[in-house]
Amino acid sequence: VDPSGTRVFDLDLRSGTTDLGHGPNSETWGVNGSYLGPTVRVRRGEAVRMNVHNSLGETSTLHWHGMHLPAAMDGGPHQMVEPGATWSPQWMVNQPAATLWYHPHLHGATAEHVYRGIAGMFLIDDDSTRDLPDRYGIDDIPVIVQDKKFDGDQLDARSGIFADTGVLGDEILVNGTPGPYVDVTTQRVRLRLLNASNARVYNFGFSDGLGFTLVGTDGGLISKPVDLQNIQLSPGERAEIVVAVPSGTNPVLRSAPAQLGADFFNGRFAGAADSFDVLQLRAAAELEQSAPVPMSLAAPHDLGAPTVTRKFDLTSSTTINNRSMDMSRIDEVVTVGTTEVWEIANISGGVHNFHVHDVQFRVLDTDDPSLSGPKDTVYLPPGVTRRLLMRFTDFSDPTSPYMFHCHLLRHEDNGLMGQFVVV
Ligand code: C2O
Ligand code: CU
């Protein structure tokens, strides 16, 4: 905390070596360490300043995924941090409690920078979460899920020739750990699931028929918790779940074959047939009591009535509305204070999702409980159109754009991205 009351975080992007299960010499990148980065945790209403220093030998950026903030602080492709330089964005955190994350966003190199290991969680707290398990590392557990491939003892970023969506790994890391488990000492644990993988969609559920309660989506708590057996997350998406593990049992969080809604060819080469063990929960014989999940968690996400509709066709793995990303072209101009519907149609035949910076949207025309809360990233099966309701508030800047893009990182790098300004 500096004299003005601002919370200051020092984040240093660096390279190093990490033991990811293939010996100590795997070359990796991380933040303040050699792989991944620290969890940043702040309260709503706090002013923050992030000192992002770049000790990598090359240009990168650091983007605050899911954060409502001025475009110039967003860490997108325009806020490049040169080697040796420090970039210090600051803003006031003013959005509901949520599980957000940070990762590089250098145009054309996001996939590589994330794959090497730069990513971390950014948690926001407010008073609404007090009745959920919230002791970090005890009953509130970050679960950063990534799939990796190795060539000898080095990370292998190459993908198969038919793998249009990018690299798919055959090994799972949770928080950078191979073969992970967590000791459960309380009746209920909250898992903050983050799909920080480049391309893979996970279909999470537990062994032993164990269900769980979904309490939050990308941008915060859902209004009514819902009991589920499985939840699917595409790259960039998050879910907060609460699970009551019976004492003395060791259920495994798994990923079952993903329901991608794609044809056989596209599905297969996007990894739809694969399944994995992700994380074992090892419950003690005696568990400390936890409060039950409240029946109602958050006020409904009220975004007002839309006055503008925009259409975005995902026309190929490199284009939106038949155009590839151009850093010098503004694709959309939005008026601050406006509620809009963005209609996203996946007409390319391939597998995509869609992420919008600055806002948390509501997915219209669906009763899928996993889409019932605030979202910033949503999966889009081939042939499907999704209507997203979003409201642009507080920040306007005619010269700094925000991004919208597919979060399958190869697609983003290859041009499936566009820019909007809020004026
Ligand atoms: Cu998670 Cu534009 O990014
Ligand atoms: Cu895509």
Coordinates of C-alpha atoms and ligand atoms in Angstrom, one line a residue:
V1 CA 0.0 0.0 0.0
D2 CA 1.5 3.4 -1.0
P3 CA 0.9 6.6 1.0
S4 CA -2.3 7.4 -1.0
G5 CA -3.8 4.1 0.0
T6 CA -3.3 2.4 -3.4
R7 CA -2.5 -1.3 -3.3
V8 CA 0.7 -1.8 -5.2
F9 CA 1.7 -5.1 -6.8
D10 CA 5.1 -5.8 -8.3
L11 CA 4.9 -8.4 -11.1
D12 CA 8.1 -9.4 -12.9
L13 CA 7.8 -11.4 -16.1
R14 CA 10.8 -13.7 -16.2
S15 CA 12.2 -16.9 -17.6
G16 CA 13.6 -19.9 -15.7
T17 CA 13.5 -23.6 -15.4
T18 CA 10.8 -25.6 -13.6
D19 CA 10.2 -29.2 -12.8
L20 CA 6.9 -30.0 -14.5
G21 CA 7.3 -33.7 -14.0
H22 CA 10.1 -34.1 -16.6
G23 CA 13.1 -33.2 -14.6
P24 CA 14.3 -29.8 -13.3
N25 CA 15.4 -28.3 -16.6
S26 CA 12.2 -27.6 -18.5
E27 CA 12.5 -24.0 -19.8
T28 CA 9.5 -22.0 -18.7
W29 CA 8.2 -18.5 -18.1
G30 CA 6.5 -17.1 -15.1
V31 CA 5.7 -14.0 -13.0
N32 CA 7.9 -13.5 -9.9
G33 CA 8.9 -17.1 -10.4
S34 CA 9.6 -19.5 -13.1
Y35 CA 6.1 -20.8 -13.9
L36 CA 2.7 -19.1 -13.6
G37 CA 2.4 -16.2 -11.2
P38 CA 1.1 -15.2 -7.8
T39 CA -2.6 -14.9 -7.0
V40 CA -3.5 -11.2 -6.8
R41 CA -6.4 -10.7 -4.4
V42 CA -8.1 -7.3 -3.8
R43 CA -11.4 -6.0 -2.5
R44 CA -14.0 -4.1 -4.5
G45 CA -13.4 -0.4 -4.0
E46 CA -9.7 -0.6 -3.7
A47 CA -7.4 1.4 -5.9
V48 CA -4.6 -0.8 -7.4
R49 CA -1.4 -0.2 -9.3
M50 CA 0.4 -3.0 -11.0
N51 CA 4.1 -2.6 -11.7
V52 CA 4.7 -5.0 -14.5
H53 CA 8.4 -5.3 -15.2
N54 CA 9.6 -7.3 -18.2
S55 CA 12.7 -9.4 -17.5
L56 CA 12.1 -11.6 -20.5
G57 CA 14.4 -11.0 -23.4
E58 CA 11.4 -10.0 -25.6
T59 CA 8.4 -7.8 -25.7
S60 CA 5.2 -9.0 -24.0
T61 CA 2.1 -7.6 -22.3
L62 CA 0.0 -8.4 -19.3
H63 CA -3.8 -8.3 -19.7
W64 CA -6.4 -8.4 -16.8
H65 CA -8.9 -10.8 -18.2
G66 CA -12.5 -10.0 -17.0
M67 CA -11.6 -6.7 -15.4
H68 CA -13.7 -3.6 -15.9
L69 CA -11.2 -0.8 -16.4
P70 CA -10.0 1.9 -18.7
A71 CA -8.8 0.6 -22.1
A72 CA -5.3 2.1 -21.7
M73 CA -4.8 0.0 -18.5
D74 CA -6.2 -3.2 -20.1
G75 CA -2.8 -4.8 -21.0
G76 CA -4.0 -5.7 -24.5
P77 CA -1.8 -5.8 -27.6
H78 CA -1.3 -2.0 -27.6
Q79 CA 0.2 -1.8 -24.1
M80 CA 3.5 -3.5 -25.0
V81 CA 6.1 -3.8 -22.3
E82 CA 9.6 -3.8 -23.8
P83 CA 12.4 -5.9 -22.4
G84 CA 13.7 -4.2 -19.3
A85 CA 10.8 -1.8 -19.1
T86 CA 8.1 -1.4 -16.4
W87 CA 4.5 -0.6 -17.2
S88 CA 2.4 0.6 -14.3
P89 CA -1.4 0.7 -15.0
Q90 CA -3.7 1.8 -12.2
W91 CA -7.4 1.7 -11.7
M92 CA -10.1 1.4 -9.1
V93 CA -11.5 -2.1 -8.8
N94 CA -15.3 -1.7 -9.0
Q95 CA -17.1 -4.9 -9.9
P96 CA -18.6 -7.8 -8.0
A97 CA -16.5 -10.5 -6.3
A98 CA -15.1 -12.8 -9.1
T99 CA -12.3 -15.1 -10.2
L100 CA -10.5 -13.2 -12.9
W101 CA -7.0 -13.9 -14.3
Y102 CA -4.1 -12.3 -16.0
H103 CA -2.0 -13.4 -19.0
P104 CA 0.0 -11.9 -21.9
H105 CA -1.7 -10.5 -25.0
L106 CA 1.0 -9.7 -27.4
H107 CA -0.5 -9.7 -30.9
G108 CA 0.6 -12.8 -32.7
A109 CA 2.4 -14.3 -29.7
T110 CA -0.3 -14.8 -27.0
A111 CA -0.4 -18.5 -27.6
E112 CA 3.3 -18.9 -27.1
H113 CA 3.6 -16.6 -24.1
V114 CA 0.7 -18.3 -22.2
Y115 CA 1.9 -21.8 -23.2
R116 CA 5.4 -21.1 -21.8
G117 CA 3.7 -20.3 -18.4
I118 CA 2.7 -16.7 -17.9
A119 CA -0.7 -16.6 -16.2
G120 CA -2.2 -16.2 -12.8
M121 CA -5.4 -15.6 -10.9
F122 CA -6.8 -12.2 -10.0
L123 CA -9.5 -12.5 -7.3
I124 CA -11.9 -9.8 -6.3
D125 CA -13.7 -10.0 -2.9
D126 CA -16.8 -8.2 -1.7
D127 CA -19.3 -8.7 1.2
S128 CA -21.4 -11.1 -0.9
T129 CA -19.0 -13.9 -0.7
R130 CA -18.7 -14.1 3.1
D131 CA -21.0 -17.2 3.4
L132 CA -18.9 -19.3 1.0
P133 CA -15.7 -21.1 1.9
D134 CA -13.1 -18.4 1.7
R135 CA -9.9 -19.5 3.4
Y136 CA -7.4 -19.4 0.6
G137 CA -5.5 -22.7 0.2
I138 CA -7.7 -24.4 2.9
D139 CA -11.2 -24.4 1.7
D140 CA -10.9 -21.9 -1.2
I141 CA -8.6 -23.4 -3.8
P142 CA -7.4 -22.0 -7.1
V143 CA -7.4 -24.7 -9.8
I144 CA -5.6 -23.5 -12.9
V145 CA -5.9 -26.2 -15.5
Q146 CA -3.5 -26.5 -18.4
D147 CA -2.7 -29.3 -20.8
K148 CA 0.9 -29.7 -21.9
K149 CA 3.0 -31.7 -24.3
F150 CA 6.7 -32.5 -23.8
D151 CA 9.5 -33.3 -26.1
G152 CA 12.1 -34.9 -23.8
D153 CA 12.3 -32.6 -20.9
Q154 CA 11.1 -29.5 -22.8
L155 CA 7.6 -28.1 -23.3
D156 CA 6.5 -28.9 -26.9
A157 CA 4.3 -26.2 -28.5
R158 CA 4.0 -28.0 -31.8
S159 CA 0.5 -29.2 -32.8
G160 CA -0.6 -31.9 -35.2
I161 CA -1.1 -31.0 -38.8
F162 CA -4.9 -31.2 -38.6
A163 CA -5.0 -29.4 -35.3
D164 CA -6.6 -26.1 -36.4
T165 CA -7.2 -24.9 -32.9
G166 CA -3.6 -25.2 -31.7
V167 CA -1.5 -27.3 -29.4
L168 CA -3.3 -30.0 -27.3
G169 CA -1.3 -31.6 -24.6
D170 CA -1.5 -35.1 -23.3
E171 CA -0.6 -34.2 -19.7
I172 CA -2.5 -32.1 -17.2
L173 CA -1.0 -29.6 -14.9
V174 CA -2.9 -27.9 -12.1
N175 CA -1.3 -24.7 -10.8
G176 CA 1.8 -26.0 -12.6
T177 CA 1.8 -29.3 -10.7
P178 CA 1.8 -32.7 -12.4
G179 CA -0.3 -35.5 -10.7
P180 CA -1.9 -33.0 -8.4
Y181 CA -3.9 -33.6 -5.2
V182 CA -5.3 -31.4 -2.5
D183 CA -5.9 -32.3 1.1
V184 CA -9.5 -31.6 2.1
T185 CA -10.0 -30.8 5.8
T186 CA -13.4 -29.1 5.7
Q187 CA -16.9 -30.4 4.9
R188 CA -17.1 -28.2 1.9
V189 CA -14.4 -26.8 -0.4
R190 CA -14.7 -24.1 -3.0
L191 CA -12.8 -24.7 -6.2
R192 CA -12.1 -21.8 -8.5
L193 CA -11.7 -23.6 -11.9
L194 CA -9.8 -21.7 -14.6
N195 CA -9.2 -23.1 -18.0
A196 CA -5.9 -21.5 -18.8
S197 CA -5.1 -23.8 -21.7
N198 CA -4.4 -22.7 -25.2
A199 CA -7.0 -24.7 -27.1
R200 CA -8.6 -27.5 -25.0
V201 CA -12.2 -27.5 -23.8
Y202 CA -12.7 -29.5 -20.5
N203 CA -15.8 -31.2 -19.4
F204 CA -15.3 -31.3 -15.6
G205 CA -17.0 -33.7 -13.2
F206 CA -16.1 -36.0 -10.3
S207 CA -15.5 -39.7 -10.0
D208 CA -17.7 -41.7 -7.6
G209 CA -20.9 -39.9 -9.0
L210 CA -20.1 -36.9 -6.7
G211 CA -22.0 -33.8 -7.7
F212 CA -21.2 -30.2 -6.9
T213 CA -22.8 -26.8 -6.6
L214 CA -22.1 -24.1 -9.1
V215 CA -21.8 -20.8 -7.4
G216 CA -20.0 -18.5 -9.8
T217 CA -19.2 -18.0 -13.5
D218 CA -16.6 -15.9 -15.2
G219 CA -17.5 -12.5 -13.7
G220 CA -18.9 -13.4 -10.3
L221 CA -21.6 -15.2 -8.3
I222 CA -24.7 -16.5 -9.9
S223 CA -28.0 -15.5 -8.3
K224 CA -29.1 -19.0 -7.4
P225 CA -26.6 -21.8 -6.8
V226 CA -27.3 -24.9 -8.9
D227 CA -26.4 -28.5 -8.3
L228 CA -24.6 -30.1 -11.3
Q229 CA -22.8 -33.3 -12.3
N230 CA -20.5 -31.6 -14.8
I231 CA -19.5 -28.3 -16.3
Q232 CA -17.8 -27.5 -19.5
L233 CA -15.2 -24.7 -19.7
S234 CA -13.5 -23.5 -22.9
P235 CA -10.2 -21.6 -22.9
G236 CA -10.4 -18.5 -20.7
E237 CA -13.6 -19.5 -18.9
R238 CA -13.9 -19.9 -15.1
A239 CA -16.4 -21.5 -12.7
E240 CA -16.6 -21.4 -8.9
I241 CA -17.9 -24.7 -7.5
V242 CA -18.5 -25.9 -4.0
V243 CA -18.1 -29.6 -3.4
A244 CA -18.9 -31.6 -0.2
V245 CA -16.4 -34.4 -0.2
P246 CA -17.4 -37.3 2.1
S247 CA -14.9 -37.9 4.8
G248 CA -12.2 -40.5 4.2
T249 CA -12.9 -40.5 0.4
N250 CA -10.6 -39.5 -2.5
P251 CA -12.7 -38.5 -5.4
V252 CA -11.0 -37.3 -8.6
L253 CA -11.9 -34.2 -10.6
R254 CA -11.9 -35.4 -14.2
S255 CA -12.5 -34.1 -17.6
A256 CA -14.8 -36.3 -19.7
P257 CA -15.0 -36.1 -23.5
A258 CA -16.1 -32.5 -24.4
Q259 CA -19.5 -31.9 -26.0
L260 CA -18.2 -29.5 -28.7
G261 CA -21.2 -29.8 -31.1
A262 CA -18.7 -30.1 -34.0
D263 CA -18.6 -32.7 -36.8
F264 CA -16.4 -35.7 -36.3
F265 CA -13.3 -34.2 -38.0
N266 CA -13.4 -30.8 -36.3
G267 CA -14.3 -32.4 -32.9
R268 CA -11.6 -35.0 -33.0
F269 CA -8.8 -32.6 -33.9
A270 CA -10.0 -30.2 -31.2
G271 CA -9.5 -33.1 -28.7
A272 CA -13.2 -33.9 -28.1
A273 CA -12.5 -37.6 -27.6
D274 CA -9.9 -37.1 -24.8
S275 CA -10.4 -37.6 -21.1
F276 CA -8.1 -36.8 -18.1
D277 CA -7.8 -37.1 -14.4
V278 CA -7.3 -33.5 -13.3
L279 CA -7.1 -33.2 -9.5
Q280 CA -7.6 -35.7 -6.6
L281 CA -9.3 -34.5 -3.5
R282 CA -8.1 -36.4 -0.4
A283 CA -10.6 -35.9 2.4
A284 CA -9.5 -36.4 6.0
A285 CA -11.4 -38.9 8.2
E286 CA -12.7 -36.0 10.3
L287 CA -13.8 -32.9 8.5
E288 CA -14.3 -29.4 10.0
Q289 CA -17.9 -28.3 9.7
S290 CA -18.7 -25.7 7.0
A291 CA -21.8 -23.6 6.5
P292 CA -24.2 -24.7 3.7
V293 CA -24.2 -22.8 0.5
P294 CA -26.7 -19.9 0.8
M295 CA -29.9 -20.4 -1.3
S296 CA -29.4 -17.0 -3.0
L297 CA -26.0 -15.5 -3.7
A298 CA -26.2 -12.3 -5.7
A299 CA -28.7 -9.9 -7.1
P300 CA -29.5 -10.7 -10.8
H301 CA -27.1 -9.1 -13.2
D302 CA -29.1 -6.1 -14.3
L303 CA -27.8 -4.6 -17.6
G304 CA -30.8 -2.6 -18.7
A305 CA -32.5 -2.7 -22.1
P306 CA -30.5 -2.9 -25.3
T307 CA -30.6 -0.1 -27.8
V308 CA -28.0 -1.3 -30.3
T309 CA -27.4 -4.7 -31.9
R310 CA -24.2 -5.7 -33.6
K311 CA -23.5 -8.8 -35.6
F312 CA -20.3 -10.7 -35.6
D313 CA -19.8 -13.7 -37.9
L314 CA -16.9 -16.0 -37.1
T315 CA -16.2 -16.6 -40.7
S316 CA -13.0 -18.7 -40.5
S317 CA -10.2 -19.5 -38.0
T318 CA -8.6 -16.2 -38.9
T319 CA -11.5 -13.8 -39.5
I320 CA -14.5 -12.1 -37.9
N321 CA -16.9 -10.6 -40.5
N322 CA -14.4 -11.7 -43.1
R323 CA -11.6 -9.5 -41.7
S324 CA -8.5 -10.4 -39.8
M325 CA -7.3 -8.3 -36.9
D326 CA -5.6 -5.1 -37.9
M327 CA -3.9 -3.1 -35.0
S328 CA -4.6 0.1 -36.8
R329 CA -8.3 -0.4 -37.6
I330 CA -11.1 0.3 -35.1
D331 CA -13.9 -2.2 -35.9
E332 CA -16.6 -0.9 -33.7
V333 CA -17.4 2.4 -31.9
V334 CA -19.6 2.0 -28.8
T335 CA -21.2 4.9 -26.9
V336 CA -20.5 4.9 -23.1
G337 CA -23.6 4.2 -21.1
T338 CA -25.3 2.0 -23.7
T339 CA -26.6 -1.5 -23.4
E340 CA -26.1 -3.6 -26.5
V341 CA -26.7 -7.0 -27.9
W342 CA -23.8 -8.6 -29.7
E343 CA -24.9 -11.5 -31.9
I344 CA -22.1 -13.9 -32.5
A345 CA -22.6 -16.5 -35.2
N346 CA -20.1 -19.3 -35.7
I347 CA -20.5 -20.0 -39.4
S348 CA -16.9 -21.3 -40.0
G349 CA -17.7 -24.9 -39.2
G350 CA -14.8 -25.0 -36.7
V351 CA -14.5 -24.8 -32.9
H352 CA -14.4 -21.3 -31.3
N353 CA -15.4 -19.3 -28.3
F354 CA -15.8 -15.5 -27.9
H355 CA -14.4 -13.1 -25.3
V356 CA -15.1 -9.4 -24.9
H357 CA -12.8 -7.1 -22.9
D358 CA -14.1 -4.6 -20.2
V359 CA -17.6 -6.1 -19.7
Q360 CA -19.3 -9.0 -18.1
F361 CA -22.2 -10.0 -20.4
R362 CA -25.3 -12.1 -20.0
V363 CA -25.9 -14.9 -22.5
L364 CA -29.5 -14.6 -23.8
D365 CA -31.9 -17.3 -24.9
T366 CA -30.4 -20.1 -22.9
D367 CA -31.4 -22.1 -19.8
D368 CA -28.0 -23.7 -19.4
P369 CA -27.2 -23.1 -15.7
S370 CA -23.5 -22.8 -16.5
L371 CA -24.3 -19.6 -18.5
S372 CA -26.6 -18.2 -15.9
G373 CA -24.2 -15.7 -14.4
P374 CA -21.9 -12.9 -15.5
K375 CA -19.7 -14.1 -18.4
D376 CA -16.9 -12.6 -20.4
T377 CA -16.1 -15.7 -22.5
V378 CA -18.5 -18.2 -24.0
Y379 CA -18.2 -21.3 -26.1
L380 CA -19.7 -21.2 -29.6
P381 CA -20.4 -24.6 -31.3
P382 CA -20.3 -24.6 -35.1
G383 CA -23.5 -23.4 -36.6
V384 CA -24.7 -21.7 -33.4
T385 CA -25.5 -18.1 -32.8
R386 CA -25.3 -16.6 -29.3
R387 CA -26.8 -13.3 -28.3
L388 CA -24.8 -11.5 -25.6
L389 CA -26.3 -8.6 -23.6
M390 CA -23.6 -6.2 -22.3
R391 CA -23.5 -2.7 -20.9
F392 CA -20.6 -0.3 -21.4
T393 CA -20.0 2.0 -18.5
D394 CA -17.7 4.4 -16.8
F395 CA -14.7 4.6 -19.2
S396 CA -14.4 6.2 -22.5
D397 CA -11.3 6.8 -24.6
P398 CA -11.4 7.3 -28.4
T399 CA -7.8 6.3 -28.9
S400 CA -7.4 3.2 -26.8
P401 CA -9.3 0.1 -28.1
Y402 CA -10.5 -2.9 -26.2
M403 CA -10.4 -6.3 -27.9
F404 CA -13.0 -9.0 -28.7
H405 CA -11.7 -12.3 -30.0
C406 CA -11.8 -16.1 -30.0
H407 CA -9.9 -17.3 -26.8
L408 CA -8.5 -20.3 -28.6
L409 CA -5.1 -18.6 -28.6
R410 CA -3.9 -19.7 -32.0
H411 CA -7.1 -18.3 -33.6
E412 CA -6.6 -15.0 -31.7
D413 CA -3.0 -14.8 -32.8
N414 CA -4.0 -15.6 -36.4
G415 CA -6.5 -12.8 -36.6
L416 CA -9.8 -13.9 -35.1
M417 CA -9.9 -10.7 -33.1
G418 CA -11.2 -7.1 -33.5
Q419 CA -11.0 -3.8 -31.7
F420 CA -13.7 -1.5 -30.3
V421 CA -13.5 1.9 -28.6
V422 CA -15.9 3.3 -26.1
V423 CA -16.5 7.0 -26.6
Ligands
C2O1 CU1 -8.0 -13.6 -21.8 CU2 -8.3 -10.8 -24.8 O1 -8.0 -12.2 -23.3
CU2 CU -11.5 -19.8 -32.6

